[in-house]
PDB file of C-alpha atoms in Angstrom:
ATOM      1  CA  UNK A   1      46.595 -53.938 105.937  1.00 53.00           C
ATOM      2  CA  UNK A   2      48.438 -57.010 107.166  1.00 77.00           C
ATOM      3  CA  UNK A   3      51.590 -58.439 105.663  1.00 88.00           C
ATOM      4  CA  UNK A   4      51.599 -61.874 103.968  1.00 88.00           C
ATOM      5  CA  UNK A   5      54.042 -64.754 104.247  1.00 90.00           C
ATOM      6  CA  UNK A   6      54.998 -64.158 100.602  1.00 89.00           C
ATOM      7  CA  UNK A   7      55.889 -60.535 101.413  1.00 92.00           C
ATOM      8  CA  UNK A   8      58.231 -61.801 104.136  1.00 93.00           C
ATOM      9  CA  UNK A   9      60.318 -63.520 101.452  1.00 90.00           C
ATOM     10  CA  UNK A  10      59.239 -67.146 101.815  1.00 90.00           C
ATOM     11  CA  UNK A  11      59.059 -69.244  98.653  1.00 83.00           C
ATOM     12  CA  UNK A  12      55.776 -69.690  96.796  1.00 82.00           C
ATOM     13  CA  UNK A  13      55.770 -73.440  97.565  1.00 81.00           C
ATOM     14  CA  UNK A  14      56.205 -72.809 101.274  1.00 87.00           C
ATOM     15  CA  UNK A  15      53.527 -70.093 101.247  1.00 88.00           C
ATOM     16  CA  UNK A  16      51.132 -72.532  99.548  1.00 85.00           C
ATOM     17  CA  UNK A  17      51.942 -75.222 102.144  1.00 84.00           C
ATOM     18  CA  UNK A  18      51.306 -72.721 104.939  1.00 87.00           C
ATOM     19  CA  UNK A  19      47.930 -71.847 103.484  1.00 86.00           C
ATOM     20  CA  UNK A  20      47.029 -75.545 103.274  1.00 84.00           C
ATOM     21  CA  UNK A  21      48.088 -75.954 106.938  1.00 82.00           C
ATOM     22  CA  UNK A  22      45.780 -73.095 107.916  1.00 84.00           C
ATOM     23  CA  UNK A  23      48.354 -70.339 108.357  1.00 86.00           C
ATOM     24  CA  UNK A  24      46.891 -67.246 106.689  1.00 84.00           C
ATOM     25  CA  UNK A  25      48.931 -64.299 107.932  1.00 91.00           C
ATOM     26  CA  UNK A  26      52.105 -64.034 109.993  1.00 94.00           C
ATOM     27  CA  UNK A  27      51.904 -63.234 113.687  1.00 91.00           C
ATOM     28  CA  UNK A  28      53.894 -60.213 114.924  1.00 92.00           C
ATOM     29  CA  UNK A  29      56.890 -62.347 116.021  1.00 93.00           C
ATOM     30  CA  UNK A  30      56.901 -64.099 112.634  1.00 93.00           C
ATOM     31  CA  UNK A  31      56.693 -60.806 110.719  1.00 93.00           C
ATOM     32  CA  UNK A  32      59.639 -59.410 112.690  1.00 94.00           C
ATOM     33  CA  UNK A  33      61.810 -62.543 112.845  1.00 94.00           C
ATOM     34  CA  UNK A  34      61.538 -64.132 109.393  1.00 94.00           C
ATOM     35  CA  UNK A  35      63.073 -61.403 107.166  1.00 94.00           C
ATOM     36  CA  UNK A  36      66.316 -60.991 109.163  1.00 94.00           C
ATOM     37  CA  UNK A  37      66.769 -64.763 109.300  1.00 93.00           C
ATOM     38  CA  UNK A  38      66.288 -65.022 105.545  1.00 91.00           C
ATOM     39  CA  UNK A  39      69.039 -62.378 105.310  1.00 91.00           C
ATOM     40  CA  UNK A  40      71.339 -64.713 107.334  1.00 89.00           C
ATOM     41  CA  UNK A  41      71.182 -62.644 110.508  1.00 90.00           C
ATOM     42  CA  UNK A  42      70.987 -64.042 114.013  1.00 89.00           C
ATOM     43  CA  UNK A  43      67.934 -63.138 116.028  1.00 90.00           C
ATOM     44  CA  UNK A  44      66.739 -63.265 119.591  1.00 89.00           C
ATOM     45  CA  UNK A  45      62.980 -63.318 119.956  1.00 87.00           C
ATOM     46  CA  UNK A  46      60.769 -62.969 122.984  1.00 87.00           C
ATOM     47  CA  UNK A  47      57.043 -63.560 122.722  1.00 84.00           C
ATOM     48  CA  UNK A  48      54.225 -65.143 124.674  1.00 81.00           C
ATOM     49  CA  UNK A  49      53.272 -68.805 124.465  1.00 79.00           C
ATOM     50  CA  UNK A  50      50.983 -69.388 121.493  1.00 79.00           C
ATOM     51  CA  UNK A  51      52.373 -66.450 119.520  1.00 83.00           C
ATOM     52  CA  UNK A  52      53.938 -68.533 116.751  1.00 87.00           C
ATOM     53  CA  UNK A  53      57.581 -68.488 117.900  1.00 90.00           C
ATOM     54  CA  UNK A  54      58.311 -71.972 116.567  1.00 92.00           C
ATOM     55  CA  UNK A  55      57.120 -71.055 113.078  1.00 91.00           C
ATOM     56  CA  UNK A  56      59.053 -67.778 113.374  1.00 93.00           C
ATOM     57  CA  UNK A  57      62.362 -69.620 113.592  1.00 94.00           C
ATOM     58  CA  UNK A  58      61.437 -72.774 111.663  1.00 94.00           C
ATOM     59  CA  UNK A  59      60.069 -71.222 108.457  1.00 94.00           C
ATOM     60  CA  UNK A  60      63.278 -69.452 107.343  1.00 95.00           C
ATOM     61  CA  UNK A  61      65.312 -72.573 108.105  1.00 94.00           C
ATOM     62  CA  UNK A  62      62.761 -74.731 106.300  1.00 93.00           C
ATOM     63  CA  UNK A  63      62.927 -72.434 103.291  1.00 91.00           C
ATOM     64  CA  UNK A  64      66.715 -72.859 103.080  1.00 91.00           C
ATOM     65  CA  UNK A  65      66.635 -76.615 103.690  1.00 92.00           C
ATOM     66  CA  UNK A  66      64.074 -77.162 100.932  1.00 88.00           C
ATOM     67  CA  UNK A  67      66.377 -75.279  98.542  1.00 86.00           C
ATOM     68  CA  UNK A  68      69.286 -77.580  99.480  1.00 84.00           C
ATOM     69  CA  UNK A  69      67.486 -80.755  98.398  1.00 78.00           C
ATOM     70  CA  UNK A  70      67.416 -84.133 100.094  1.00 75.00           C
ATOM     71  CA  UNK A  71      71.077 -85.194 100.054  1.00 83.00           C
ATOM     72  CA  UNK A  72      72.321 -85.415 103.649  1.00 88.00           C
ATOM     73  CA  UNK A  73      75.494 -86.821 105.150  1.00 92.00           C
ATOM     74  CA  UNK A  74      75.015 -89.774 107.538  1.00 96.00           C
ATOM     75  CA  UNK A  75      74.845 -89.004 111.275  1.00 97.00           C
ATOM     76  CA  UNK A  76      74.412 -85.259 110.684  1.00 96.00           C
ATOM     77  CA  UNK A  77      71.700 -82.668 111.161  1.00 96.00           C
ATOM     78  CA  UNK A  78      71.335 -79.556 109.021  1.00 95.00           C
ATOM     79  CA  UNK A  79      69.399 -77.698 111.729  1.00 96.00           C
ATOM     80  CA  UNK A  80      69.454 -78.253 115.472  1.00 97.00           C
ATOM     81  CA  UNK A  81      66.792 -76.973 117.829  1.00 97.00           C
ATOM     82  CA  UNK A  82      67.633 -77.359 121.521  1.00 96.00           C
ATOM     83  CA  UNK A  83      64.787 -77.307 124.015  1.00 95.00           C
ATOM     84  CA  UNK A  84      64.912 -77.601 127.810  1.00 94.00           C
ATOM     85  CA  UNK A  85      62.138 -80.194 128.187  1.00 93.00           C
ATOM     86  CA  UNK A  86      60.784 -83.284 126.469  1.00 93.00           C
ATOM     87  CA  UNK A  87      57.328 -81.728 126.174  1.00 94.00           C
ATOM     88  CA  UNK A  88      58.604 -78.630 124.382  1.00 94.00           C
ATOM     89  CA  UNK A  89      60.839 -80.721 122.105  1.00 95.00           C
ATOM     90  CA  UNK A  90      57.845 -82.855 121.057  1.00 96.00           C
ATOM     91  CA  UNK A  91      55.751 -79.726 120.372  1.00 95.00           C
ATOM     92  CA  UNK A  92      58.535 -78.219 118.252  1.00 95.00           C
ATOM     93  CA  UNK A  93      58.928 -81.361 116.158  1.00 96.00           C
ATOM     94  CA  UNK A  94      55.152 -81.566 115.646  1.00 95.00           C
ATOM     95  CA  UNK A  95      55.092 -77.961 114.427  1.00 92.00           C
ATOM     96  CA  UNK A  96      58.004 -78.542 112.041  1.00 93.00           C
ATOM     97  CA  UNK A  97      56.255 -81.618 110.627  1.00 93.00           C
ATOM     98  CA  UNK A  98      53.092 -79.563 110.108  1.00 90.00           C
ATOM     99  CA  UNK A  99      54.959 -76.699 108.433  1.00 90.00           C
ATOM    100  CA  UNK A 100      56.961 -79.028 106.181  1.00 88.00           C
ATOM    101  CA  UNK A 101      54.062 -81.259 105.107  1.00 84.00           C
ATOM    102  CA  UNK A 102      54.496 -82.100 101.429  1.00 81.00           C
ATOM    103  CA  UNK A 103      58.207 -81.265 101.380  1.00 84.00           C
ATOM    104  CA  UNK A 104      60.882 -83.939 101.583  1.00 86.00           C
ATOM    105  CA  UNK A 105      62.137 -82.824 104.984  1.00 91.00           C
ATOM    106  CA  UNK A 106      63.241 -85.241 107.695  1.00 94.00           C
ATOM    107  CA  UNK A 107      63.033 -84.679 111.425  1.00 96.00           C
ATOM    108  CA  UNK A 108      64.297 -86.558 114.446  1.00 96.00           C
ATOM    109  CA  UNK A 109      63.621 -86.174 118.130  1.00 96.00           C
ATOM    110  CA  UNK A 110      66.408 -86.825 120.647  1.00 96.00           C
ATOM    111  CA  UNK A 111      65.527 -86.796 124.323  1.00 94.00           C
ATOM    112  CA  UNK A 112      66.070 -88.747 127.492  1.00 90.00           C
ATOM    113  CA  UNK A 113      63.673 -91.284 128.911  1.00 87.00           C
ATOM    114  CA  UNK A 114      63.075 -93.153 125.652  1.00 87.00           C
ATOM    115  CA  UNK A 115      65.016 -95.706 123.639  1.00 88.00           C
ATOM    116  CA  UNK A 116      68.440 -94.413 122.689  1.00 90.00           C
ATOM    117  CA  UNK A 117      68.693 -97.117 120.013  1.00 94.00           C
ATOM    118  CA  UNK A 118      65.648 -95.888 118.102  1.00 94.00           C
ATOM    119  CA  UNK A 119      66.963 -92.310 118.189  1.00 95.00           C
ATOM    120  CA  UNK A 120      70.382 -93.338 116.871  1.00 96.00           C
ATOM    121  CA  UNK A 121      68.687 -95.341 114.124  1.00 95.00           C
ATOM    122  CA  UNK A 122      66.534 -92.343 113.148  1.00 95.00           C
ATOM    123  CA  UNK A 123      69.500 -89.970 112.791  1.00 96.00           C
ATOM    124  CA  UNK A 124      71.832 -92.512 111.132  1.00 96.00           C
ATOM    125  CA  UNK A 125      71.010 -91.493 107.520  1.00 96.00           C
ATOM    126  CA  UNK A 126      71.225 -87.797 108.450  1.00 96.00           C
ATOM    127  CA  UNK A 127      68.299 -85.465 109.118  1.00 97.00           C
ATOM    128  CA  UNK A 128      67.216 -81.979 108.189  1.00 96.00           C
ATOM    129  CA  UNK A 129      65.845 -80.979 111.611  1.00 97.00           C
ATOM    130  CA  UNK A 130      67.072 -82.442 114.867  1.00 97.00           C
ATOM    131  CA  UNK A 131      65.040 -81.399 117.905  1.00 98.00           C
ATOM    132  CA  UNK A 132      66.822 -82.333 121.114  1.00 97.00           C
ATOM    133  CA  UNK A 133      67.215 -81.845 124.810  1.00 95.00           C
ATOM    134  CA  UNK A 134      70.801 -80.995 125.827  1.00 95.00           C
ATOM    135  CA  UNK A 135      71.497 -83.999 128.053  1.00 92.00           C
ATOM    136  CA  UNK A 136      70.661 -86.763 125.579  1.00 93.00           C
ATOM    137  CA  UNK A 137      72.256 -84.897 122.673  1.00 96.00           C
ATOM    138  CA  UNK A 138      75.471 -84.491 124.669  1.00 94.00           C
ATOM    139  CA  UNK A 139      75.509 -88.271 125.196  1.00 93.00           C
ATOM    140  CA  UNK A 140      75.007 -88.964 121.474  1.00 95.00           C
ATOM    141  CA  UNK A 141      77.746 -86.506 120.475  1.00 95.00           C
ATOM    142  CA  UNK A 142      80.158 -88.020 123.008  1.00 94.00           C
ATOM    143  CA  UNK A 143      79.413 -91.517 121.668  1.00 95.00           C
ATOM    144  CA  UNK A 144      79.872 -90.227 118.080  1.00 95.00           C
ATOM    145  CA  UNK A 145      76.319 -91.216 117.145  1.00 96.00           C
ATOM    146  CA  UNK A 146      75.861 -87.731 115.691  1.00 96.00           C
ATOM    147  CA  UNK A 147      78.284 -85.259 114.136  1.00 95.00           C
ATOM    148  CA  UNK A 148      77.271 -81.608 114.469  1.00 95.00           C
ATOM    149  CA  UNK A 149      79.985 -80.217 112.191  1.00 93.00           C
ATOM    150  CA  UNK A 150      77.494 -79.954 109.284  1.00 91.00           C
ATOM    151  CA  UNK A 151      74.878 -78.192 111.413  1.00 95.00           C
ATOM    152  CA  UNK A 152      74.279 -74.807 109.831  1.00 93.00           C
ATOM    153  CA  UNK A 153      71.321 -73.606 111.933  1.00 94.00           C
ATOM    154  CA  UNK A 154      71.231 -73.624 115.717  1.00 95.00           C
ATOM    155  CA  UNK A 155      68.148 -72.568 117.696  1.00 95.00           C
ATOM    156  CA  UNK A 156      68.085 -72.338 121.469  1.00 94.00           C
ATOM    157  CA  UNK A 157      64.400 -72.410 122.331  1.00 93.00           C
ATOM    158  CA  UNK A 158      63.750 -71.146 125.860  1.00 90.00           C
ATOM    159  CA  UNK A 159      67.496 -70.606 126.310  1.00 89.00           C
ATOM    160  CA  UNK A 160      66.965 -68.883 129.642  1.00 89.00           C
ATOM    161  CA  UNK A 161      65.164 -71.929 130.994  1.00 90.00           C
ATOM    162  CA  UNK A 162      67.897 -74.299 129.760  1.00 89.00           C
ATOM    163  CA  UNK A 163      70.503 -72.218 131.561  1.00 88.00           C
ATOM    164  CA  UNK A 164      68.361 -72.037 134.714  1.00 91.00           C
ATOM    165  CA  UNK A 165      68.142 -75.846 134.608  1.00 90.00           C
ATOM    166  CA  UNK A 166      71.961 -76.120 134.645  1.00 89.00           C
ATOM    167  CA  UNK A 167      72.571 -76.987 130.993  1.00 89.00           C
ATOM    168  CA  UNK A 168      75.035 -74.155 130.337  1.00 89.00           C
ATOM    169  CA  UNK A 169      78.075 -76.427 129.840  1.00 90.00           C
ATOM    170  CA  UNK A 170      76.144 -78.829 127.595  1.00 89.00           C
ATOM    171  CA  UNK A 171      74.777 -75.918 125.532  1.00 89.00           C
ATOM    172  CA  UNK A 172      78.263 -74.418 125.151  1.00 89.00           C
ATOM    173  CA  UNK A 173      79.765 -77.752 124.040  1.00 90.00           C
ATOM    174  CA  UNK A 174      76.941 -78.363 121.591  1.00 91.00           C
ATOM    175  CA  UNK A 175      77.109 -74.837 120.133  1.00 90.00           C
ATOM    176  CA  UNK A 176      80.881 -75.081 119.755  1.00 90.00           C
ATOM    177  CA  UNK A 177      80.458 -78.251 117.665  1.00 88.00           C
ATOM    178  CA  UNK A 178      78.095 -76.594 115.169  1.00 89.00           C
ATOM    179  CA  UNK A 179      78.769 -74.141 112.352  1.00 78.00           C
ATOM    180  CA  UNK A 180      75.788 -71.757 112.287  1.00 64.00           C
ATOM    181  CA  UNK A 181      75.588 -69.211 109.528  1.00 56.00           C
ATOM    182  CA  UNK A 182      77.648 -71.093 106.988  1.00 50.00           C
TER     183      UNK A 182
END
């Protein structure tokens, strides 16, 4: 007998949205990762590509953000997901948009190689999920285009790869500016 998303502790509205999006039952990483996150515990997960890791970390955060409502402070992000590459960042944002369909949840993507102006404009009113690469986010923090002091959730997706790519100092500075677990 397999476990359901409802049994993991996700809200009925989120479970219904998951069903609509085609998510029937949690994958093993989701079943193991969601309950401790809902209990405000930090996790470190390792699983193969295609195993549902993004949903495993995004669903508990999404559940909490939906409960907070839509009032955000300008130039802030409630949740920050750092990714080592543009391609992964885009995939993460797409998954969050799919999972949050029907909810009033905002996302923004911050990465190098595209217009900085449009990214600053997108985060100006404040966002629920900010998906970013470390280099561009470091620039925006330094220029005070974003304030991470209201960031409650911090996810380092493929942290080992970010560190291998030389982003350790950027990641440390970014993490120090957030307040996970508040």
